[in-house]
Amino acid sequence: LTLVLGGDLSWQGINFLDGVGGSVTINTGNTLTLGSGGIYNTANISFNIKPAIVLSADQTWHNTTGFFELGSGTLGIDTAGHTFTLTGGGPKKFNTSVTGGGDIIVMDGTAQFYGAATTAADSAITANSGATLRYDLHTGSKTLAKSVTIKGGTLYTLGDSHANTLDTITGNLTVG
């Protein structure tokens, strides 16, 4: 299923329930504002979202088993200062930057920032026990986050395999 937003839209949230299969793509164009419902996926689907996203409230994005990706062409996620919590054992892959200064909390599973323009330079990021925060395959040096706290989770920074890079965290890197 492929959707194109017909204009800027505000949704309370997006839910994919058990029993749904296949893939869902929301293509680029316009802005999607998500409310406190966030995104909740318990179906085994591939979900790719590409429009600009603005958070209008603190929210949780949950992915149980499927594959969740903010694909290339995505105009970014603006947290607008809201807390952005990622849950569920399924992977959450970001091919875009997260801006707006809201804290990012990875409760479990993997949150992967992948590609040249993927950072969360304005955000404090926490990876809790059982969670993985991963930065992969970007080119050039960049600021990864305002601060990173690893509370029993795992941090990977793989950088650029073709050139030296300097990845920066502007605040503290805390491991505990």
mmCIF file of C-alpha atoms in Angstrom:
data_model
loop_
_atom_site.group_PDB
_atom_site.id
_atom_site.type_symbol
_atom_site.label_atom_id
_atom_site.label_comp_id
_atom_site.label_asym_id
_atom_site.label_seq_id
_atom_site.Cartn_x
_atom_site.Cartn_y
_atom_site.Cartn_z
ATOM 1 C CA LEU A 1 0.000 0.000 0.000
ATOM 2 C CA THR A 2 1.430 3.397 -0.991
ATOM 3 C CA LEU A 3 -0.107 6.663 0.209
ATOM 4 C CA VAL A 4 0.505 10.275 -0.769
ATOM 5 C CA LEU A 5 -0.688 13.003 1.584
ATOM 6 C CA GLY A 6 -3.015 15.407 -0.245
ATOM 7 C CA GLY A 7 -1.906 18.311 1.947
ATOM 8 C CA ASP A 8 -0.461 19.038 5.363
ATOM 9 C CA LEU A 9 -2.274 16.770 7.829
ATOM 10 C CA SER A 10 -2.555 16.266 11.586
ATOM 11 C CA TRP A 11 -3.188 12.745 12.868
ATOM 12 C CA GLN A 12 -3.511 11.610 16.481
ATOM 13 C CA GLY A 13 -1.338 8.604 15.658
ATOM 14 C CA ILE A 14 -0.822 5.614 13.365
ATOM 15 C CA ASN A 15 -1.612 2.010 14.393
ATOM 16 C CA PHE A 16 -0.870 -1.238 12.554
ATOM 17 C CA LEU A 17 -2.434 -4.183 14.357
ATOM 18 C CA ASP A 18 -1.712 -7.920 14.287
ATOM 19 C CA GLY A 19 -2.915 -9.733 11.197
ATOM 20 C CA VAL A 20 -1.831 -7.046 8.731
ATOM 21 C CA GLY A 21 0.971 -8.041 6.364
ATOM 22 C CA GLY A 22 2.947 -6.640 3.475
ATOM 23 C CA SER A 23 4.306 -3.113 3.333
ATOM 24 C CA VAL A 24 3.019 0.434 3.779
ATOM 25 C CA THR A 25 4.725 3.540 2.373
ATOM 26 C CA ILE A 26 3.694 7.155 2.909
ATOM 27 C CA ASN A 27 5.493 9.103 0.169
ATOM 28 C CA THR A 28 7.174 12.515 0.323
ATOM 29 C CA GLY A 29 5.285 15.754 0.064
ATOM 30 C CA ASN A 30 3.586 17.852 2.680
ATOM 31 C CA THR A 31 3.941 17.637 6.463
ATOM 32 C CA LEU A 32 2.414 15.086 8.809
ATOM 33 C CA THR A 33 1.872 16.292 12.381
ATOM 34 C CA LEU A 34 1.521 13.411 14.845
ATOM 35 C CA GLY A 35 -0.237 13.693 18.202
ATOM 36 C CA SER A 36 0.247 11.736 21.400
ATOM 37 C CA GLY A 37 -0.778 8.454 19.710
ATOM 38 C CA GLY A 38 2.608 8.288 17.955
ATOM 39 C CA ILE A 39 3.156 5.179 15.856
ATOM 40 C CA TYR A 40 2.258 1.704 17.098
ATOM 41 C CA ASN A 41 3.133 -1.351 15.000
ATOM 42 C CA THR A 42 2.443 -4.883 16.218
ATOM 43 C CA ALA A 43 1.980 -6.283 12.692
ATOM 44 C CA ASN A 44 4.808 -7.939 10.821
ATOM 45 C CA ILE A 45 5.013 -5.288 8.092
ATOM 46 C CA SER A 46 7.571 -3.049 6.479
ATOM 47 C CA PHE A 47 6.592 0.587 7.165
ATOM 48 C CA ASN A 48 8.377 3.400 5.316
ATOM 49 C CA ILE A 49 7.403 7.003 5.995
ATOM 50 C CA LYS A 50 8.804 9.865 3.902
ATOM 51 C CA PRO A 51 6.986 13.186 4.540
ATOM 52 C CA ALA A 52 8.234 15.790 6.997
ATOM 53 C CA ILE A 53 6.997 14.928 10.500
ATOM 54 C CA VAL A 54 6.268 17.289 13.388
ATOM 55 C CA LEU A 55 5.475 15.967 16.880
ATOM 56 C CA SER A 56 2.670 17.900 18.582
ATOM 57 C CA ALA A 57 3.005 16.018 21.894
ATOM 58 C CA ASP A 58 5.325 13.642 23.761
ATOM 59 C CA GLN A 59 4.926 10.297 22.080
ATOM 60 C CA THR A 60 6.059 6.728 21.674
ATOM 61 C CA TRP A 61 6.876 4.974 18.427
ATOM 62 C CA HIS A 62 6.602 1.208 18.940
ATOM 63 C CA ASN A 63 7.710 -1.519 16.532
ATOM 64 C CA THR A 64 7.302 -5.111 17.680
ATOM 65 C CA THR A 65 8.564 -7.287 14.821
ATOM 66 C CA GLY A 66 8.235 -5.496 11.492
ATOM 67 C CA PHE A 67 10.660 -3.091 9.874
ATOM 68 C CA PHE A 68 10.182 0.643 10.406
ATOM 69 C CA GLU A 69 12.117 3.125 8.260
ATOM 70 C CA LEU A 70 12.061 6.833 7.710
ATOM 71 C CA GLY A 71 13.260 6.553 4.141
ATOM 72 C CA SER A 72 15.508 8.638 1.992
ATOM 73 C CA GLY A 73 13.737 11.764 0.857
ATOM 74 C CA THR A 74 12.249 12.278 4.284
ATOM 75 C CA LEU A 75 12.287 15.936 5.206
ATOM 76 C CA GLY A 76 13.072 15.189 8.828
ATOM 77 C CA ILE A 77 11.402 14.828 12.185
ATOM 78 C CA ASP A 78 10.851 17.957 14.272
ATOM 79 C CA THR A 79 10.254 16.958 17.888
ATOM 80 C CA ALA A 80 9.213 20.548 18.687
ATOM 81 C CA GLY A 81 10.714 20.001 22.150
ATOM 82 C CA HIS A 82 8.620 16.890 22.860
ATOM 83 C CA THR A 83 10.040 13.634 24.247
ATOM 84 C CA PHE A 84 10.353 10.983 21.549
ATOM 85 C CA THR A 85 10.366 7.416 22.965
ATOM 86 C CA LEU A 86 11.201 4.344 20.863
ATOM 87 C CA THR A 87 10.005 0.923 22.066
ATOM 88 C CA GLY A 88 9.660 -2.633 20.807
ATOM 89 C CA GLY A 89 12.208 -5.185 19.682
ATOM 90 C CA GLY A 90 11.801 -4.431 15.969
ATOM 91 C CA PRO A 91 14.318 -2.153 14.234
ATOM 92 C CA LYS A 92 13.723 1.591 13.840
ATOM 93 C CA LYS A 93 15.871 3.008 11.013
ATOM 94 C CA PHE A 94 16.224 6.752 10.448
ATOM 95 C CA ASN A 95 17.518 8.018 7.103
ATOM 96 C CA THR A 96 16.852 11.582 8.193
ATOM 97 C CA SER A 97 17.706 14.034 10.936
ATOM 98 C CA VAL A 98 15.756 14.577 14.122
ATOM 99 C CA THR A 99 15.573 18.260 15.107
ATOM 100 C CA GLY A 100 13.645 20.336 17.633
ATOM 101 C CA GLY A 101 15.550 19.544 20.833
ATOM 102 C CA GLY A 102 13.226 16.912 22.300
ATOM 103 C CA ASP A 103 14.831 14.089 24.272
ATOM 104 C CA ILE A 104 15.044 10.706 22.527
ATOM 105 C CA ILE A 105 14.692 7.598 24.696
ATOM 106 C CA VAL A 106 15.431 4.164 23.195
ATOM 107 C CA MET A 107 13.752 1.697 25.541
ATOM 108 C CA ASP A 108 14.539 -1.487 23.599
ATOM 109 C CA GLY A 109 15.334 -2.724 20.123
ATOM 110 C CA THR A 110 17.636 -0.812 17.789
ATOM 111 C CA ALA A 111 17.427 2.842 16.777
ATOM 112 C CA GLN A 112 19.675 3.224 13.752
ATOM 113 C CA PHE A 113 20.695 6.574 12.250
ATOM 114 C CA TYR A 114 21.872 5.659 8.774
ATOM 115 C CA GLY A 115 23.339 7.831 6.046
ATOM 116 C CA ALA A 116 24.901 11.194 5.363
ATOM 117 C CA ALA A 117 22.301 13.526 6.867
ATOM 118 C CA THR A 118 21.198 11.544 9.890
ATOM 119 C CA THR A 119 21.791 13.187 13.231
ATOM 120 C CA ALA A 120 19.952 14.192 16.353
ATOM 121 C CA ALA A 121 22.330 17.073 17.146
ATOM 122 C CA ASP A 122 19.732 19.007 19.195
ATOM 123 C CA SER A 123 18.648 16.051 21.339
ATOM 124 C CA ALA A 124 19.796 14.249 24.461
ATOM 125 C CA ILE A 125 19.605 10.528 23.682
ATOM 126 C CA THR A 126 19.290 7.704 26.234
ATOM 127 C CA ALA A 127 19.686 4.011 25.361
ATOM 128 C CA ASN A 128 18.294 1.837 28.153
ATOM 129 C CA SER A 129 19.185 -1.767 29.000
ATOM 130 C CA GLY A 130 18.504 -3.991 26.003
ATOM 131 C CA ALA A 131 18.521 -1.070 23.562
ATOM 132 C CA THR A 132 21.019 -0.270 20.822
ATOM 133 C CA LEU A 133 21.812 3.196 19.458
ATOM 134 C CA ARG A 134 23.599 2.877 16.139
ATOM 135 C CA TYR A 135 25.144 5.427 13.752
ATOM 136 C CA ASP A 136 26.090 3.852 10.393
ATOM 137 C CA LEU A 137 27.701 4.711 7.101
ATOM 138 C CA HIS A 138 27.636 8.478 7.042
ATOM 139 C CA THR A 139 30.065 10.610 5.119
ATOM 140 C CA GLY A 140 32.069 13.413 6.661
ATOM 141 C CA SER A 141 32.246 14.580 10.235
ATOM 142 C CA LYS A 142 29.094 15.572 12.123
ATOM 143 C CA THR A 143 27.496 16.144 15.495
ATOM 144 C CA LEU A 144 25.605 13.015 16.509
ATOM 145 C CA ALA A 145 23.704 14.320 19.541
ATOM 146 C CA LYS A 146 23.627 16.941 22.283
ATOM 147 C CA SER A 147 24.412 14.203 24.805
ATOM 148 C CA VAL A 148 24.243 10.423 24.932
ATOM 149 C CA THR A 149 23.510 8.297 28.020
ATOM 150 C CA ILE A 150 23.968 4.532 27.835
ATOM 151 C CA LYS A 151 22.082 2.826 30.695
ATOM 152 C CA GLY A 152 23.017 -0.778 30.010
ATOM 153 C CA GLY A 153 22.377 -0.353 26.278
ATOM 154 C CA THR A 154 24.863 -0.399 23.403
ATOM 155 C CA LEU A 155 26.321 2.429 21.302
ATOM 156 C CA TYR A 156 27.782 1.811 17.818
ATOM 157 C CA THR A 157 29.403 4.527 15.699
ATOM 158 C CA LEU A 158 30.672 3.144 12.425
ATOM 159 C CA GLY A 159 31.503 6.391 10.592
ATOM 160 C CA ASP A 160 32.724 6.447 7.017
ATOM 161 C CA SER A 161 34.575 3.421 5.628
ATOM 162 C CA HIS A 162 36.258 5.550 2.930
ATOM 163 C CA ALA A 163 37.599 8.521 4.888
ATOM 164 C CA ASN A 164 38.442 9.623 8.406
ATOM 165 C CA THR A 165 35.569 11.277 10.235
ATOM 166 C CA LEU A 166 35.217 13.073 13.527
ATOM 167 C CA ASP A 167 31.880 12.430 15.192
ATOM 168 C CA THR A 168 30.965 14.815 17.991
ATOM 169 C CA ILE A 169 28.618 14.776 20.959
ATOM 170 C CA THR A 170 28.385 18.385 22.136
ATOM 171 C CA GLY A 171 27.609 17.475 25.751
ATOM 172 C CA ASN A 172 28.389 14.422 27.829
ATOM 173 C CA LEU A 173 28.743 10.782 26.919
ATOM 174 C CA THR A 174 27.575 8.962 30.044
ATOM 175 C CA VAL A 175 27.870 5.222 30.525
ATOM 176 C CA GLY A 176 26.222 3.687 33.535
#
